[in-house]
Amino acid sequence: MTSLKSGSSSAISTNDPASLALAPVFIVGAPRSGTTWLQRLLLEHPAICGGQESHFFVRFGPVLRTIEKEQAAASSDARAVGLLCYWQVDALQAELRGLWCRTMRPVIEQHPEASVLLEKSPAHALFIDEIRRLLPAARFIHLIRDSRAVTASILAAGRDGWVTRWGSFGARRAAHHWRRHVAAARQAGQSMDASSYMELHYEALHRDASAELQRVFAFLKLPCTAEQTAAMVEAQRFDRQKQTGGSAFVIGGELGRTARKTVEPAGFFRRGQTDSWRQDLNVVQRWLVWRITRHLMRDAGYDTRGWRPTGTDDHTQA
């Protein structure tokens, strides 16, 4: 069984860095939904490049939202303040677009064979509309996981201490965190067609990762055989990644001055199961999370027992 990273007989077209940066693919979802696993699976394909979470639109998405508010205020009697006292809207958007391209350029240049730029920052689920305004050709893969499993994982991460902001999360706050991310991504997805937005479930990926990857590669319009997807799954096998800390990313920028590579901290990889929330959460926590998320959970294909696959398991938004 041969991984695509070790060579492929398929010819892969190469795009210039600007073209790739202007048409990226974003993996989004609630934190602790398995987005890192999906990212690393897809990065096994030689036509896909990507790096560590950029959080680019977490930082600059609010700027784009501010532009909208200031534009609206310009037609009212509100006091004229803000960035648009200094910038034309088109010029400021072009500046941010250029900053995005310059940010992604080193990753793209490290992979001259790539034709797809993949970015994974789960919180970008909250800024899909802003991303689309800046990068109209962007596409989105929304990975959804049971809210109870996400809650259990967030609580565990807080206890382990590798994400300090989750240390104060209780089950209630974690459930709202899940609902906010999933609702935002699904709402944005309703305005996109099947060529720009797709959904898949962590539980389906766990059940048959090769089949789900075939769906993703069809969405990305990249050739990939069943044998090749099986090799990707083997390369990213959970127990192997947990032992090594995951496939390392090369870190650049200020944090890369020591030319270091980064692996995930202890506790990042937990159990790799779909229903461990039954043991990880007590009865009150399970009830609370379901009460907060039940409507969205049902819409996304879950019930009190967990994920319920449909006949086709196709939740792509049309």
mmCIF file of C-alpha atoms in Angstrom, residues 13-195:
data_model
loop_
_atom_site.group_PDB
_atom_site.id
_atom_site.type_symbol
_atom_site.label_atom_id
_atom_site.label_comp_id
_atom_site.label_asym_id
_atom_site.label_seq_id
_atom_site.Cartn_x
_atom_site.Cartn_y
_atom_site.Cartn_z
ATOM 1 C CA SER A 13 -1.242 20.778 -11.731
ATOM 2 C CA THR A 14 0.765 23.388 -9.890
ATOM 3 C CA ASN A 15 -0.594 26.846 -9.166
ATOM 4 C CA ASP A 16 1.328 29.963 -8.209
ATOM 5 C CA PRO A 17 1.262 31.014 -4.528
ATOM 6 C CA ALA A 18 -1.156 33.896 -5.090
ATOM 7 C CA SER A 19 -3.689 31.668 -6.859
ATOM 8 C CA LEU A 20 -3.593 29.074 -4.089
ATOM 9 C CA ALA A 21 -3.850 31.668 -1.346
ATOM 10 C CA LEU A 22 -6.864 33.329 -2.958
ATOM 11 C CA ALA A 23 -8.775 30.041 -3.242
ATOM 12 C CA PRO A 24 -8.090 28.238 0.042
ATOM 13 C CA VAL A 25 -10.000 25.397 1.641
ATOM 14 C CA PHE A 26 -10.903 25.942 5.295
ATOM 15 C CA ILE A 27 -11.610 23.189 7.816
ATOM 16 C CA VAL A 28 -13.963 24.636 10.424
ATOM 17 C CA GLY A 29 -16.031 23.387 13.336
ATOM 18 C CA ALA A 30 -16.285 23.478 17.094
ATOM 19 C CA PRO A 31 -12.916 23.009 18.821
ATOM 20 C CA ARG A 32 -12.175 19.379 19.764
ATOM 21 C CA SER A 33 -14.322 18.047 16.918
ATOM 22 C CA GLY A 34 -11.522 16.131 15.211
ATOM 23 C CA THR A 35 -10.496 18.916 12.836
ATOM 24 C CA THR A 36 -6.791 18.270 13.486
ATOM 25 C CA TRP A 37 -7.172 14.627 12.514
ATOM 26 C CA LEU A 38 -9.018 15.552 9.332
ATOM 27 C CA GLN A 39 -6.389 18.156 8.485
ATOM 28 C CA ARG A 40 -3.528 15.702 8.891
ATOM 29 C CA LEU A 41 -5.360 13.062 6.857
ATOM 30 C CA LEU A 42 -5.826 15.485 3.977
ATOM 31 C CA LEU A 43 -2.253 16.743 4.174
ATOM 32 C CA GLU A 44 -1.116 13.225 3.280
ATOM 33 C CA HIS A 45 -2.189 14.078 -0.286
ATOM 34 C CA PRO A 46 0.728 15.623 -2.241
ATOM 35 C CA ALA A 47 -1.556 18.164 -3.915
ATOM 36 C CA ILE A 48 -2.519 19.689 -0.553
ATOM 37 C CA CYS A 49 -0.373 21.961 1.575
ATOM 38 C CA GLY A 50 -1.004 23.639 4.903
ATOM 39 C CA GLY A 51 0.512 24.534 8.231
ATOM 40 C CA GLN A 52 -0.350 25.153 11.845
ATOM 41 C CA GLU A 53 -3.550 27.006 12.772
ATOM 42 C CA SER A 54 -3.192 30.630 11.665
ATOM 43 C CA HIS A 55 -6.211 32.122 13.483
ATOM 44 C CA PHE A 56 -5.951 34.781 10.767
ATOM 45 C CA PHE A 57 -9.626 35.638 10.626
ATOM 46 C CA VAL A 58 -10.032 35.342 14.374
ATOM 47 C CA ARG A 59 -7.694 38.343 14.464
ATOM 48 C CA PHE A 60 -8.819 40.221 11.336
ATOM 49 C CA GLY A 61 -12.426 39.071 10.955
ATOM 50 C CA PRO A 62 -13.514 41.674 13.531
ATOM 51 C CA VAL A 63 -11.835 44.341 11.382
ATOM 52 C CA LEU A 64 -13.951 43.286 8.423
ATOM 53 C CA ARG A 65 -17.059 43.419 10.599
ATOM 54 C CA THR A 66 -16.087 46.868 11.775
ATOM 55 C CA ILE A 67 -15.913 48.048 8.170
ATOM 56 C CA GLU A 68 -19.532 47.048 7.658
ATOM 57 C CA LYS A 69 -20.660 48.873 10.781
ATOM 58 C CA GLU A 70 -18.742 52.008 9.830
ATOM 59 C CA GLN A 71 -20.211 51.926 6.329
ATOM 60 C CA ALA A 72 -23.692 51.716 7.801
ATOM 61 C CA ALA A 73 -22.927 54.560 10.188
ATOM 62 C CA ALA A 74 -21.688 56.734 7.308
ATOM 63 C CA SER A 75 -25.222 57.042 5.965
ATOM 64 C CA SER A 76 -26.607 58.106 9.343
ATOM 65 C CA ASP A 77 -26.042 61.017 11.664
ATOM 66 C CA ALA A 78 -23.609 59.010 13.793
ATOM 67 C CA ARG A 79 -20.274 60.575 14.665
ATOM 68 C CA ALA A 80 -17.612 59.793 12.032
ATOM 69 C CA VAL A 81 -14.890 57.752 13.723
ATOM 70 C CA GLY A 82 -12.908 54.642 12.952
ATOM 71 C CA LEU A 83 -10.801 53.089 10.215
ATOM 72 C CA LEU A 84 -12.878 54.485 7.381
ATOM 73 C CA CYS A 85 -11.768 57.959 8.388
ATOM 74 C CA TYR A 86 -8.407 56.837 6.971
ATOM 75 C CA TRP A 87 -9.134 54.062 4.495
ATOM 76 C CA GLN A 88 -11.292 53.491 1.466
ATOM 77 C CA VAL A 89 -13.171 50.211 1.921
ATOM 78 C CA ASP A 90 -11.699 48.597 -1.205
ATOM 79 C CA ALA A 91 -8.174 49.647 -0.265
ATOM 80 C CA LEU A 92 -8.459 48.268 3.274
ATOM 81 C CA GLN A 93 -9.860 44.971 2.002
ATOM 82 C CA ALA A 94 -7.052 44.750 -0.545
ATOM 83 C CA GLU A 95 -4.511 45.338 2.234
ATOM 84 C CA LEU A 96 -5.978 42.518 4.323
ATOM 85 C CA ARG A 97 -6.157 40.253 1.282
ATOM 86 C CA GLY A 98 -2.505 40.936 0.573
ATOM 87 C CA LEU A 99 -1.603 40.248 4.194
ATOM 88 C CA TRP A 100 -3.389 36.899 3.967
ATOM 89 C CA CYS A 101 -1.473 35.994 0.810
ATOM 90 C CA ARG A 102 1.843 36.983 2.341
ATOM 91 C CA THR A 103 1.038 34.969 5.464
ATOM 92 C CA MET A 104 0.326 31.816 3.460
ATOM 93 C CA ARG A 105 3.109 32.227 0.901
ATOM 94 C CA PRO A 106 5.904 30.466 2.875
ATOM 95 C CA VAL A 107 3.755 27.352 3.372
ATOM 96 C CA ILE A 108 2.823 27.264 -0.309
ATOM 97 C CA GLU A 109 6.416 27.774 -1.471
ATOM 98 C CA GLN A 110 7.538 24.819 0.653
ATOM 99 C CA HIS A 111 5.210 22.612 -1.436
ATOM 100 C CA PRO A 112 5.652 23.560 -5.102
ATOM 101 C CA GLU A 113 3.664 20.480 -6.183
ATOM 102 C CA ALA A 114 0.538 21.572 -4.303
ATOM 103 C CA SER A 115 -2.623 22.790 -5.979
ATOM 104 C CA VAL A 116 -4.750 23.242 -2.827
ATOM 105 C CA LEU A 117 -4.045 25.348 0.257
ATOM 106 C CA LEU A 118 -5.692 23.903 3.374
ATOM 107 C CA GLU A 119 -6.150 26.017 6.505
ATOM 108 C CA LYS A 120 -7.514 24.636 9.761
ATOM 109 C CA SER A 121 -8.540 27.014 12.513
ATOM 110 C CA PRO A 122 -11.791 25.767 14.061
ATOM 111 C CA ALA A 123 -12.855 29.247 15.187
ATOM 112 C CA HIS A 124 -12.960 30.403 11.566
ATOM 113 C CA ALA A 125 -16.438 28.862 11.709
ATOM 114 C CA LEU A 126 -17.469 32.165 13.298
ATOM 115 C CA PHE A 127 -16.143 34.263 10.405
ATOM 116 C CA ILE A 128 -17.200 32.436 7.236
ATOM 117 C CA ASP A 129 -19.133 35.409 5.862
ATOM 118 C CA GLU A 130 -16.135 37.689 6.380
ATOM 119 C CA ILE A 131 -13.803 35.147 4.773
ATOM 120 C CA ARG A 132 -16.051 34.890 1.733
ATOM 121 C CA ARG A 133 -16.148 38.659 1.300
ATOM 122 C CA LEU A 134 -12.358 38.808 1.318
ATOM 123 C CA LEU A 135 -11.757 35.494 -0.503
ATOM 124 C CA PRO A 136 -14.807 34.735 -2.699
ATOM 125 C CA ALA A 137 -13.248 31.531 -4.071
ATOM 126 C CA ALA A 138 -12.772 29.995 -0.608
ATOM 127 C CA ARG A 139 -14.317 26.601 0.166
ATOM 128 C CA PHE A 140 -15.279 25.156 3.543
ATOM 129 C CA ILE A 141 -15.315 21.698 5.109
ATOM 130 C CA HIS A 142 -17.384 21.692 8.295
ATOM 131 C CA LEU A 143 -16.622 18.773 10.612
ATOM 132 C CA ILE A 144 -19.373 18.140 13.183
ATOM 133 C CA ARG A 145 -19.046 16.024 16.303
ATOM 134 C CA ASP A 146 -21.508 15.146 19.057
ATOM 135 C CA SER A 147 -21.790 18.123 21.440
ATOM 136 C CA ARG A 148 -21.369 15.821 24.440
ATOM 137 C CA ALA A 149 -18.106 14.417 23.098
ATOM 138 C CA VAL A 150 -16.849 17.936 22.381
ATOM 139 C CA THR A 151 -17.826 19.062 25.875
ATOM 140 C CA ALA A 152 -16.025 16.118 27.464
ATOM 141 C CA SER A 153 -12.907 16.845 25.425
ATOM 142 C CA ILE A 154 -12.938 20.562 26.266
ATOM 143 C CA LEU A 155 -13.269 19.801 29.964
ATOM 144 C CA ALA A 156 -10.402 17.315 29.764
ATOM 145 C CA ALA A 157 -8.203 19.834 27.945
ATOM 146 C CA GLY A 158 -8.908 22.375 30.652
ATOM 147 C CA ARG A 159 -7.901 19.885 33.344
ATOM 148 C CA ASP A 160 -4.730 18.943 31.456
ATOM 149 C CA GLY A 161 -3.805 22.618 31.225
ATOM 150 C CA TRP A 162 -2.569 22.749 27.627
ATOM 151 C CA VAL A 163 -5.308 25.253 26.699
ATOM 152 C CA THR A 164 -5.578 27.652 29.611
ATOM 153 C CA ARG A 165 -8.719 29.441 28.394
ATOM 154 C CA TRP A 166 -10.687 26.190 28.742
ATOM 155 C CA GLY A 167 -9.622 25.731 32.352
ATOM 156 C CA SER A 168 -12.652 27.698 33.561
ATOM 157 C CA PHE A 169 -15.118 25.978 31.225
ATOM 158 C CA GLY A 170 -17.898 23.971 32.798
ATOM 159 C CA ALA A 171 -20.303 21.764 30.862
ATOM 160 C CA ARG A 172 -22.755 24.622 30.317
ATOM 161 C CA ARG A 173 -20.196 26.967 28.805
ATOM 162 C CA ALA A 174 -18.659 24.213 26.684
ATOM 163 C CA ALA A 175 -22.105 23.311 25.298
ATOM 164 C CA HIS A 176 -22.765 26.931 24.350
ATOM 165 C CA HIS A 177 -19.312 27.028 22.761
ATOM 166 C CA TRP A 178 -20.250 24.051 20.560
ATOM 167 C CA ARG A 179 -23.620 25.525 19.658
ATOM 168 C CA ARG A 180 -22.153 28.886 18.693
ATOM 169 C CA HIS A 181 -19.577 27.390 16.310
ATOM 170 C CA VAL A 182 -21.811 24.790 14.694
ATOM 171 C CA ALA A 183 -24.754 27.180 14.291
ATOM 172 C CA ALA A 184 -22.551 29.859 12.710
ATOM 173 C CA ALA A 185 -21.003 27.458 10.207
ATOM 174 C CA ARG A 186 -24.306 25.835 9.260
ATOM 175 C CA GLN A 187 -26.024 29.178 8.848
ATOM 176 C CA ALA A 188 -23.252 30.395 6.555
ATOM 177 C CA GLY A 189 -23.388 27.103 4.670
ATOM 178 C CA GLN A 190 -27.031 27.655 3.795
ATOM 179 C CA SER A 191 -26.034 30.483 1.463
ATOM 180 C CA MET A 192 -23.456 28.350 -0.370
ATOM 181 C CA ASP A 193 -23.818 25.589 -2.913
ATOM 182 C CA ALA A 194 -22.338 22.107 -2.805
ATOM 183 C CA SER A 195 -19.171 23.226 -4.583
#
